[in-house]
Each structure stands twice: as structure tokens, then as C-alpha cells.
Short mmCIF file of C-alpha atoms and ligand atoms in Angstrom, two decimals:
data_model
loop_
_atom_site.label_atom_id
_atom_site.label_comp_id
_atom_site.label_asym_id
_atom_site.label_seq_id
_atom_site.Cartn_x
_atom_site.Cartn_y
_atom_site.Cartn_z
CA MET A 805 -21.15 -43.00 -17.63
CA ASP A 806 -22.55 -45.27 -15.01
CA ALA A 807 -20.56 -47.74 -12.92
CA ALA A 808 -23.16 -50.51 -13.09
CA ALA A 809 -23.14 -50.36 -16.90
CA LEU A 810 -19.32 -50.39 -16.93
CA ILE A 811 -19.32 -53.55 -14.82
CA ASP A 812 -21.57 -55.15 -17.45
CA THR A 813 -19.23 -54.04 -20.22
CA LEU A 814 -16.22 -55.43 -18.36
CA HIS A 815 -18.05 -58.70 -17.72
CA GLU A 816 -19.00 -59.07 -21.38
CA THR A 817 -15.95 -57.71 -23.22
CA HIS A 818 -13.17 -58.14 -20.64
CA ARG A 819 -11.86 -54.66 -21.26
CA LEU A 820 -12.43 -51.00 -20.53
CA ASP A 821 -10.66 -47.93 -21.87
CA ARG A 822 -8.80 -45.49 -19.67
CA ALA A 823 -11.73 -43.14 -19.10
CA GLN A 824 -13.98 -46.07 -18.24
CA TRP A 825 -11.50 -47.57 -15.76
CA LEU A 826 -11.07 -44.19 -14.12
CA PHE A 827 -14.80 -43.76 -13.79
CA LEU A 828 -15.31 -47.25 -12.36
CA LEU A 829 -12.45 -46.78 -9.88
CA SER A 830 -13.66 -43.42 -8.66
CA ALA A 831 -17.44 -43.55 -8.85
CA HIS A 832 -18.67 -46.96 -7.71
CA THR A 833 -21.12 -47.52 -4.86
CA PRO A 834 -21.08 -50.30 -2.24
CA GLU A 835 -23.79 -52.03 -4.31
CA ASP A 836 -21.57 -51.90 -7.42
CA ARG A 837 -18.77 -53.43 -5.39
CA ALA A 838 -20.96 -56.29 -4.19
CA ARG A 839 -22.23 -56.99 -7.70
CA LEU A 840 -18.72 -56.88 -9.16
CA ALA A 841 -17.52 -59.40 -6.54
CA ALA A 842 -20.47 -61.71 -7.26
CA LEU A 843 -19.77 -61.65 -11.00
CA ALA A 844 -16.04 -62.19 -10.41
CA ARG A 845 -16.72 -65.12 -8.11
CA ARG A 846 -19.09 -66.65 -10.65
CA THR A 847 -16.49 -66.19 -13.40
CA ALA A 848 -13.79 -67.92 -11.34
CA GLN A 849 -16.20 -70.76 -10.59
CA ALA A 850 -17.08 -71.15 -14.27
CA HIS A 851 -13.41 -71.82 -15.07
CA PHE A 852 -12.08 -73.45 -11.90
CA GLY A 853 -15.13 -74.66 -9.96
CA ASN A 854 -15.22 -74.20 -6.19
CA ARG A 855 -11.52 -75.00 -6.08
CA VAL A 856 -8.41 -73.21 -5.02
CA TYR A 857 -4.91 -74.12 -6.16
CA VAL A 858 -2.15 -74.28 -3.55
CA ARG A 859 1.55 -73.48 -4.05
CA GLY A 860 4.29 -74.17 -1.53
CA LEU A 861 6.27 -70.97 -1.02
CA ILE A 862 9.97 -71.38 -0.22
CA GLU A 863 11.67 -68.09 0.66
CA PHE A 864 15.18 -69.22 -0.21
CA THR A 865 17.20 -66.06 0.45
CA ASN A 866 16.58 -62.68 2.05
CA HIS A 867 19.79 -61.15 0.70
CA CYS A 868 18.92 -58.45 -1.82
CA ARG A 869 21.03 -56.02 -3.84
CA GLN A 870 18.00 -53.79 -4.47
CA ASN A 871 16.76 -51.02 -2.26
CA CYS A 872 13.03 -50.74 -2.93
CA ARG A 873 11.60 -48.20 -0.52
CA TYR A 874 8.64 -50.33 0.60
CA CYS A 875 10.43 -53.62 1.13
CA GLY A 876 11.64 -54.99 4.46
CA ILE A 877 14.52 -56.98 2.91
CA ARG A 878 15.93 -53.95 1.07
CA ARG A 879 19.70 -53.61 1.00
CA ASP A 880 19.82 -50.75 3.52
CA ASN A 881 17.97 -52.66 6.24
CA ARG A 882 20.92 -53.38 8.51
CA ALA A 883 18.67 -54.56 11.35
CA LEU A 884 17.88 -57.76 9.49
CA THR A 885 19.65 -61.09 9.95
CA ARG A 886 20.36 -62.33 6.46
CA TYR A 887 20.07 -65.98 5.45
CA ARG A 888 20.45 -68.09 2.37
CA LEU A 889 19.19 -71.69 2.16
CA THR A 890 21.41 -74.35 0.63
CA PRO A 891 20.07 -76.43 -2.26
CA GLU A 892 19.79 -79.33 0.19
CA GLU A 893 17.66 -77.21 2.54
CA ILE A 894 15.46 -76.17 -0.39
CA LEU A 895 15.07 -79.79 -1.44
CA ALA A 896 14.17 -80.71 2.15
CA CYS A 897 11.36 -78.11 2.02
CA CYS A 898 10.16 -79.70 -1.22
CA ASP A 899 10.27 -83.17 0.43
CA GLN A 900 7.99 -81.89 3.16
CA GLY A 901 5.76 -80.11 0.68
CA SER A 902 5.52 -83.11 -1.59
CA ALA A 903 4.52 -85.32 1.35
CA LEU A 904 1.77 -82.81 2.15
CA GLY A 905 0.54 -83.01 -1.46
CA PHE A 906 2.00 -79.86 -3.01
CA ARG A 907 2.75 -80.06 -6.73
CA THR A 908 4.00 -76.50 -7.24
CA PHE A 909 7.03 -75.12 -5.47
CA VAL A 910 7.62 -71.37 -5.61
CA LEU A 911 11.22 -70.37 -4.98
CA GLN A 912 11.13 -66.73 -3.98
CA GLY A 913 14.06 -64.64 -2.89
CA GLY A 914 15.80 -61.31 -3.04
CA GLU A 915 18.23 -60.46 -5.84
CA ASP A 916 21.09 -62.32 -4.19
CA ALA A 917 24.44 -62.41 -6.01
CA GLY A 918 25.60 -64.94 -3.39
CA PHE A 919 23.14 -67.50 -4.75
CA SER A 920 24.56 -67.86 -8.23
CA ASP A 921 22.44 -68.26 -11.34
CA SER A 922 24.02 -71.62 -12.07
CA LEU A 923 23.34 -72.84 -8.53
CA LEU A 924 19.70 -71.83 -8.93
CA CYS A 925 19.56 -73.71 -12.25
CA ARG A 926 21.04 -76.82 -10.67
CA THR A 927 18.57 -76.54 -7.80
CA VAL A 928 15.63 -76.33 -10.21
CA GLU A 929 16.98 -79.37 -12.10
CA ARG A 930 17.23 -81.35 -8.87
CA ILE A 931 13.68 -80.43 -7.82
CA LYS A 932 12.28 -81.40 -11.22
CA ALA A 933 14.19 -84.69 -11.17
CA ARG A 934 13.15 -85.60 -7.65
CA PHE A 935 9.46 -84.67 -8.04
CA PRO A 936 8.41 -85.62 -11.57
CA GLY A 937 5.22 -83.86 -12.57
CA CYS A 938 5.70 -80.95 -10.20
CA ALA A 939 5.89 -77.36 -11.36
CA VAL A 940 8.59 -74.92 -10.29
CA THR A 941 7.89 -71.22 -10.11
CA LEU A 942 10.75 -68.76 -9.68
CA SER A 943 10.39 -65.32 -8.17
CA ALA A 944 13.89 -63.92 -8.08
CA GLY A 945 13.71 -60.48 -9.57
CA GLU A 946 15.31 -58.84 -12.57
CA ARG A 947 17.90 -60.89 -14.48
CA GLU A 948 19.59 -60.89 -17.87
CA HIS A 949 17.69 -62.46 -20.75
CA SER A 950 20.28 -65.27 -20.98
CA VAL A 951 19.82 -66.04 -17.29
CA TYR A 952 16.03 -66.23 -17.61
CA ARG A 953 16.61 -68.57 -20.58
CA SER A 954 18.90 -70.80 -18.48
CA PHE A 955 16.26 -70.96 -15.70
CA PHE A 956 13.70 -72.06 -18.29
CA ASP A 957 16.09 -74.61 -19.81
CA ALA A 958 16.72 -75.98 -16.30
CA GLY A 959 13.00 -76.74 -16.11
CA ALA A 960 11.42 -73.75 -14.36
CA ASP A 961 7.82 -73.47 -15.53
CA ARG A 962 6.64 -70.13 -14.23
CA TYR A 963 8.10 -66.79 -13.18
CA LEU A 964 6.62 -64.16 -10.88
CA LEU A 965 7.82 -60.61 -11.32
CA ARG A 966 5.36 -58.05 -10.09
CA HIS A 967 5.66 -54.79 -11.98
CA GLU A 968 4.73 -53.07 -8.64
CA THR A 969 3.16 -50.10 -10.47
CA ALA A 970 2.69 -49.39 -14.16
CA ASP A 971 2.84 -45.63 -13.59
CA ALA A 972 6.35 -44.33 -14.26
CA ALA A 973 6.11 -41.46 -11.77
CA GLN A 974 4.85 -43.70 -8.96
CA TYR A 975 7.52 -46.25 -9.91
CA ARG A 976 10.12 -43.60 -9.11
CA VAL A 977 8.46 -42.87 -5.76
CA LEU A 978 8.68 -46.55 -4.83
CA HIS A 979 12.13 -47.36 -6.17
CA PRO A 980 15.65 -45.95 -6.16
CA PRO A 981 16.86 -44.24 -9.36
CA GLU A 982 18.78 -47.27 -10.64
CA LEU A 983 15.51 -49.15 -11.17
CA SER A 984 13.20 -48.28 -14.04
CA LEU A 985 9.71 -49.26 -15.06
CA ALA A 986 10.90 -49.66 -18.66
CA HIS A 987 13.43 -52.31 -17.62
CA ARG A 988 10.87 -54.10 -15.45
CA MET A 989 8.52 -54.30 -18.43
CA ASP A 990 11.35 -55.53 -20.68
CA CYS A 991 11.96 -58.35 -18.20
CA LEU A 992 8.28 -59.29 -18.20
CA ARG A 993 8.15 -59.35 -22.01
CA GLN A 994 11.33 -61.46 -22.19
CA LEU A 995 9.94 -63.95 -19.67
CA LYS A 996 6.78 -64.37 -21.72
CA GLU A 997 8.69 -64.70 -24.98
CA ILE A 998 10.96 -67.40 -23.48
CA GLY A 999 7.87 -69.44 -22.66
CA PHE A 1000 7.32 -69.07 -18.94
CA GLN A 1001 3.84 -68.78 -17.48
CA VAL A 1002 4.33 -65.23 -16.25
CA GLY A 1003 2.94 -63.39 -13.25
CA ALA A 1004 2.81 -59.60 -12.99
CA GLY A 1005 1.11 -57.53 -10.32
CA PHE A 1006 1.10 -54.41 -8.23
CA LEU A 1007 0.97 -53.00 -4.73
CA VAL A 1008 -2.37 -51.58 -3.63
CA GLY A 1009 -2.29 -48.33 -1.67
CA ALA A 1010 1.45 -47.75 -1.83
CA PRO A 1011 2.65 -44.13 -1.59
CA GLY A 1012 1.89 -42.10 -4.70
CA GLN A 1013 -1.12 -44.17 -5.73
CA THR A 1014 -4.07 -42.39 -7.33
CA ASP A 1015 -7.03 -43.64 -9.34
CA GLU A 1016 -4.97 -42.69 -12.41
CA THR A 1017 -2.09 -44.97 -11.39
CA LEU A 1018 -4.56 -47.79 -10.68
CA ALA A 1019 -6.14 -47.31 -14.11
CA GLU A 1020 -2.63 -47.50 -15.61
CA ASN A 1021 -2.07 -50.80 -13.79
CA LEU A 1022 -5.31 -52.29 -15.10
CA LEU A 1023 -4.58 -51.08 -18.65
CA PHE A 1024 -1.13 -52.64 -18.48
CA LEU A 1025 -2.51 -56.01 -17.36
CA GLN A 1026 -5.17 -55.80 -20.07
CA GLU A 1027 -2.49 -55.29 -22.69
CA PHE A 1028 0.15 -57.69 -21.30
CA GLN A 1029 -2.26 -60.57 -20.61
CA PRO A 1030 -0.21 -62.31 -17.90
CA HIS A 1031 -0.99 -65.90 -16.87
CA MET A 1032 -0.90 -64.93 -13.18
CA VAL A 1033 -1.49 -61.69 -11.28
CA GLY A 1034 -0.36 -61.05 -7.72
CA ILE A 1035 -1.72 -58.02 -5.92
CA GLY A 1036 -1.87 -57.18 -2.25
CA PRO A 1037 -2.13 -54.16 0.01
CA PHE A 1038 1.05 -52.22 0.71
CA LEU A 1039 1.88 -52.73 4.41
CA PRO A 1040 4.56 -50.60 6.07
CA HIS A 1041 7.78 -52.07 7.43
CA HIS A 1042 9.36 -50.20 10.33
CA GLU A 1043 12.93 -50.35 8.94
CA THR A 1044 12.07 -48.74 5.59
CA PRO A 1045 11.60 -45.14 4.40
CA PHE A 1046 7.86 -45.89 4.26
CA ALA A 1047 7.66 -46.89 7.94
CA THR A 1048 5.03 -44.30 8.77
CA GLU A 1049 2.99 -44.48 5.56
CA PRO A 1050 -0.60 -45.69 5.90
CA PRO A 1051 -1.35 -49.25 4.75
CA GLY A 1052 -3.28 -50.01 1.59
CA SER A 1053 -6.97 -50.76 1.90
CA THR A 1054 -8.33 -54.30 2.06
CA GLU A 1055 -11.57 -53.20 0.47
CA GLN A 1056 -9.78 -51.61 -2.49
CA THR A 1057 -7.65 -54.74 -2.91
CA LEU A 1058 -10.81 -56.87 -3.05
CA PHE A 1059 -12.37 -54.51 -5.58
CA LEU A 1060 -9.27 -54.72 -7.78
CA LEU A 1061 -9.15 -58.53 -7.52
CA SER A 1062 -12.69 -58.61 -8.89
CA CYS A 1063 -11.81 -56.20 -11.71
CA ILE A 1064 -8.85 -58.40 -12.65
CA ARG A 1065 -10.94 -61.58 -12.62
CA LEU A 1066 -13.47 -60.06 -15.02
CA MET A 1067 -10.73 -58.64 -17.25
CA LEU A 1068 -8.70 -61.91 -17.34
CA PRO A 1069 -11.28 -64.66 -16.67
CA GLN A 1070 -8.76 -67.54 -16.69
CA VAL A 1071 -5.96 -65.83 -14.79
CA LEU A 1072 -4.33 -67.52 -11.79
CA LEU A 1073 -5.04 -65.02 -9.05
CA PRO A 1074 -3.74 -65.54 -5.51
CA ALA A 1075 -5.38 -64.32 -2.34
CA THR A 1076 -2.01 -63.12 -1.05
CA THR A 1077 -0.37 -63.29 2.34
CA ALA A 1078 -0.45 -59.47 2.50
CA LEU A 1079 -4.23 -59.57 2.09
CA GLY A 1080 -4.46 -62.21 4.82
CA THR A 1081 -2.20 -60.10 7.05
CA ALA A 1082 -4.10 -56.84 6.46
CA ALA A 1083 -7.45 -58.15 7.69
CA ALA A 1084 -8.82 -61.16 9.52
CA GLY A 1085 -10.39 -63.44 6.91
CA GLY A 1086 -8.68 -61.44 4.16
CA ARG A 1087 -7.72 -64.48 2.14
CA GLU A 1088 -11.26 -65.90 2.27
CA HIS A 1089 -12.65 -62.56 1.18
CA GLY A 1090 -10.12 -62.59 -1.66
CA ILE A 1091 -11.44 -65.94 -2.87
CA LEU A 1092 -15.01 -64.65 -2.63
CA ALA A 1093 -13.89 -61.67 -4.75
CA GLY A 1094 -12.55 -63.94 -7.52
CA ALA A 1095 -9.12 -65.19 -6.39
CA ASN A 1096 -8.33 -68.89 -6.94
CA VAL A 1097 -4.81 -69.54 -5.56
CA VAL A 1098 -3.22 -69.54 -2.10
CA MET A 1099 0.47 -69.89 -1.37
CA PRO A 1100 1.12 -71.43 2.05
CA ASN A 1101 4.58 -70.92 3.50
CA LEU A 1102 6.92 -73.90 3.17
CA SER A 1103 10.12 -72.14 4.27
CA PRO A 1104 12.05 -73.60 7.22
CA VAL A 1105 10.33 -72.29 10.36
CA ALA A 1106 13.67 -70.98 11.68
CA VAL A 1107 13.99 -68.40 8.84
CA ARG A 1108 10.38 -67.31 8.44
CA LYS A 1109 10.75 -64.33 10.73
CA GLN A 1110 13.67 -63.13 8.60
CA TYR A 1111 11.61 -62.88 5.43
CA MET A 1112 9.60 -59.92 6.73
CA LEU A 1113 8.70 -57.92 3.64
CA TYR A 1114 6.35 -55.88 5.85
CA ASP A 1115 5.51 -55.80 9.56
CA ASN A 1116 3.47 -58.67 11.07
CA LYS A 1117 3.67 -60.82 7.93
CA LEU A 1118 1.78 -64.06 8.63
CA SER A 1119 3.64 -67.34 8.24
CA SER A 1120 1.89 -69.72 10.62
CA GLY A 1121 -1.59 -71.25 10.99
CA GLY A 1122 -3.50 -71.36 7.73
CA GLU A 1123 -0.66 -69.41 6.05
CA SER A 1124 1.77 -72.23 6.69
CA ALA A 1125 2.08 -75.42 4.66
CA GLN A 1126 1.95 -77.32 7.95
CA GLY A 1127 -1.39 -75.64 8.74
CA LEU A 1128 -3.25 -77.27 5.86
CA ASN A 1129 -6.04 -78.46 8.13
CA GLN A 1130 -6.71 -74.89 9.16
CA LEU A 1131 -6.64 -73.80 5.52
CA ARG A 1132 -9.04 -76.63 4.67
CA SER A 1133 -11.53 -75.54 7.30
CA GLN A 1134 -11.19 -71.87 6.27
CA LEU A 1135 -11.99 -72.87 2.68
CA ASP A 1136 -14.71 -75.27 3.75
CA ALA A 1137 -16.44 -72.45 5.65
CA ILE A 1138 -16.86 -70.52 2.38
CA GLY A 1139 -17.73 -73.59 0.29
CA TYR A 1140 -14.34 -74.14 -1.38
CA LYS A 1141 -11.86 -77.03 -1.56
CA ILE A 1142 -8.16 -77.38 -2.25
CA ASP A 1143 -7.35 -78.48 -5.80
CA TRP A 1144 -4.24 -80.68 -5.67
CA GLY A 1145 -3.51 -80.44 -9.38
CA ARG A 1146 -0.45 -78.63 -10.74
CA GLY A 1147 -2.68 -75.73 -11.59
CA ASP A 1148 -1.10 -74.59 -14.82
CA SER A 1149 -2.57 -71.65 -16.65
CA PRO A 1150 -5.49 -72.89 -18.81
CA LEU A 1151 -4.07 -70.62 -21.54
CA VAL A 1152 -0.98 -72.80 -21.98
CA GLN A 1153 -1.08 -75.98 -24.08
CA SER A 1154 0.74 -79.01 -22.62
CA ALA A 1155 2.47 -77.08 -19.87
CA ASN A 1156 3.67 -80.27 -18.18
CA ARG A 1157 7.32 -80.77 -19.04
N1 LIG B 2630 3.89 -54.45 1.57
C1 LIG B 2630 3.24 -55.30 0.75
N2 LIG B 2630 3.85 -56.04 -0.18
C2 LIG B 2630 5.20 -55.94 -0.28
N3 LIG B 2630 6.07 -56.54 -1.10
C3 LIG B 2630 7.31 -56.12 -0.79
N4 LIG B 2630 7.26 -55.24 0.23
C4 LIG B 2630 5.95 -55.11 0.56
C5 LIG B 2630 5.23 -54.33 1.50
N5 LIG B 2630 5.87 -53.49 2.34
C6 LIG B 2630 5.67 -57.40 -2.22
C7 LIG B 2630 6.18 -56.84 -3.54
C8 LIG B 2630 7.02 -57.97 -4.09
C9 LIG B 2630 6.48 -59.17 -3.37
C10 LIG B 2630 7.43 -60.32 -3.29
O1 LIG B 2630 6.21 -58.69 -2.08
O2 LIG B 2630 5.10 -56.55 -4.40
O3 LIG B 2630 6.93 -58.11 -5.49
#
């Protein structure tokens, strides 16, 4: 096998088998990496032009009943001040976002029993009524099938639920015993079946990662065919069991972004905040590696420091919805522009509802 030939195969057929993924992950040269990024960039441009979709991210609660070992808002982090926005505060964020031009609002939060399912439904309904033609994305963890259904019926268009890792053994390293990869995958399948545009994704460089676990992640995405994929480097948080673990690599994240773009040419692929936090210019490099979405922070400034999933998480400047001019000049410098459309998955017919 030869990595350059595998890149051609991926570019032409959008798939590799396990042995091929493993070889590409473990045996590529810096030249292969550069060529992969160039092909991924060209593929993104063929489908989306030199344009990047923006989503306004509203971190509506940092209460969480889960205890994921990597995550700064895990249940056992007693050092954290917990907050929960009211529906009125969420709507006020959307007002600001709408005035700035945003047409997608992403409501992301921990698994918070104090923010009831019905309240979340009513909040989605109010957003959709107040901003006709906007899209609402939810990112609120694992729920019952009937609850996902009620979110969809309330008007939510998209749902982000990263699978975190598709390798069952690494999943157990990252999560407490009450969480299982099988259940995570069930949730993802249910979300797709209900009709959401669905986002999966994984942590890059989290403890327990090997080339085998990365190959498993790529094979899962290849099989599941999500509409959106969110990946970013694992970054340690000082109040978690992984406080002293080394961070994931920016370079490997960029390589994987390019692999995902060639595997899923039309996927909505964010250059994530974690990538922007891990390295200066990380988000721009992500776009040049095939990403086509950014998610500026639209949360109330007063709570941003409380939604620290990892240390030093960026939430100002070009990462903030209020810093759009900075984002514009960052994109301009690499020859890209903001696309102010809703940015639905091209794979979905008449997504606007
Ligand atoms: N480093 C990087 N990403 C993290 N996330 C949670 N904790 C961390 C961390 N320490 C990511 C998870 C989750 C998303 C909302 O944030 O992948 O799905």
C-alpha cells in the first residue's frame, strides 16, 4: 500500500476499508498531508464555494448529570459555578444574533434535569415563531426517543451529539460505566430516523486513542453518513481526572478534517472552538483543510467563563458573535467569506420548515 494512492482512492470513491484507513493514518508523509488538505479544500469549494456558514452558539446551561472524564462541566466538578439561562435570556441572545445576521441558533447545554424537556420544546417553538426562516440546532445530550421526537415536533431542525469515540474500549476510558457506546449510537440512529439533520463527531488525541481507534471513528462516520461532523482536539481541564493528560494534536485534527471532507464531500464540518483554542490560526487552518462552518459564541458574556469544557476555551474576539468583524478579516485573509444562508445540509430536501 501507498498513502498517496490511498488518498486518490478516497478522493474518487469516498471510502476506504479498515486496513486502508490504518495505513493512511500511520504511514503518511508531510507531502501526503499537504496534498490531502489541498484536495479537501478543493472539494469543499466545489460544493460550497469560498464560503463559510456561521452558527450562533448559545450555551444555555452548564448543569450536567453526566460525569465524562474529559469534560469541565462534569457532575463532579464542584469548583464550577452553575448557571441556567431562562427562555427569555435565550430569546434575548437570539435577538442579538438575529440583528447580527445569524440564521442558525445552536442551543447547547449539559444534560440538565432542571431545564425540563417541555421547557426546551416551548423555547424552540418561541425561537421559531419569532425568527421565521431560522434554523434551530439542539445539542443537549442523550434523551429518550419520545423526547427527541418532541424536540423535532417543536421545530428543532438539527441535533448535534458527538459519539466522542467509536471504539468501545476507548469509550470506557473516557466515560463512567453508566454510559455506553451502544446507547450513544442508538441515540444517533433515532435522531436520524426522526428526521433531524444529525451531527456526530469525536475527540482527537483523547486518552486511549490509537490509530486503530481513529480508523474505527472514520469507519463509523463512513457507515453512518451524518449531515454534520464536529471534531476537535482534546484539551485538558484542570478540574477533571484528565487534568494532566497531554492535549490532542492540531496537525492530526487538520489531517482528520481533510479525511472527513473527502469521505463525506457535502458534510457540514466546523472548524471548532477547540481547534481555535489549541493553536493560533487554528480555525483558519481548519477551513484550509476542508472545514466550512464556524460557530461564534452568542452566550451572555457573563456566563461564558462558566462554560469551560476545557482550560482556556476561547469565547471572545473572532470566537464571539460580537467579534464578527474580526472573523470577517480572518476569513478575508485566507480568501473566504461568511455565507449568511441557513446552511442546511445539501443532502436534505426542503429542510426549511
Ligand atoms: N476537550 C475538547 N473537547 C471537549 N468537549 C468536552 N470536553 C472537552 C475537552 N476537554 C467536547 C465534547 C462534546 C462537546 C460539546 O465538547 O466532544 O461533545
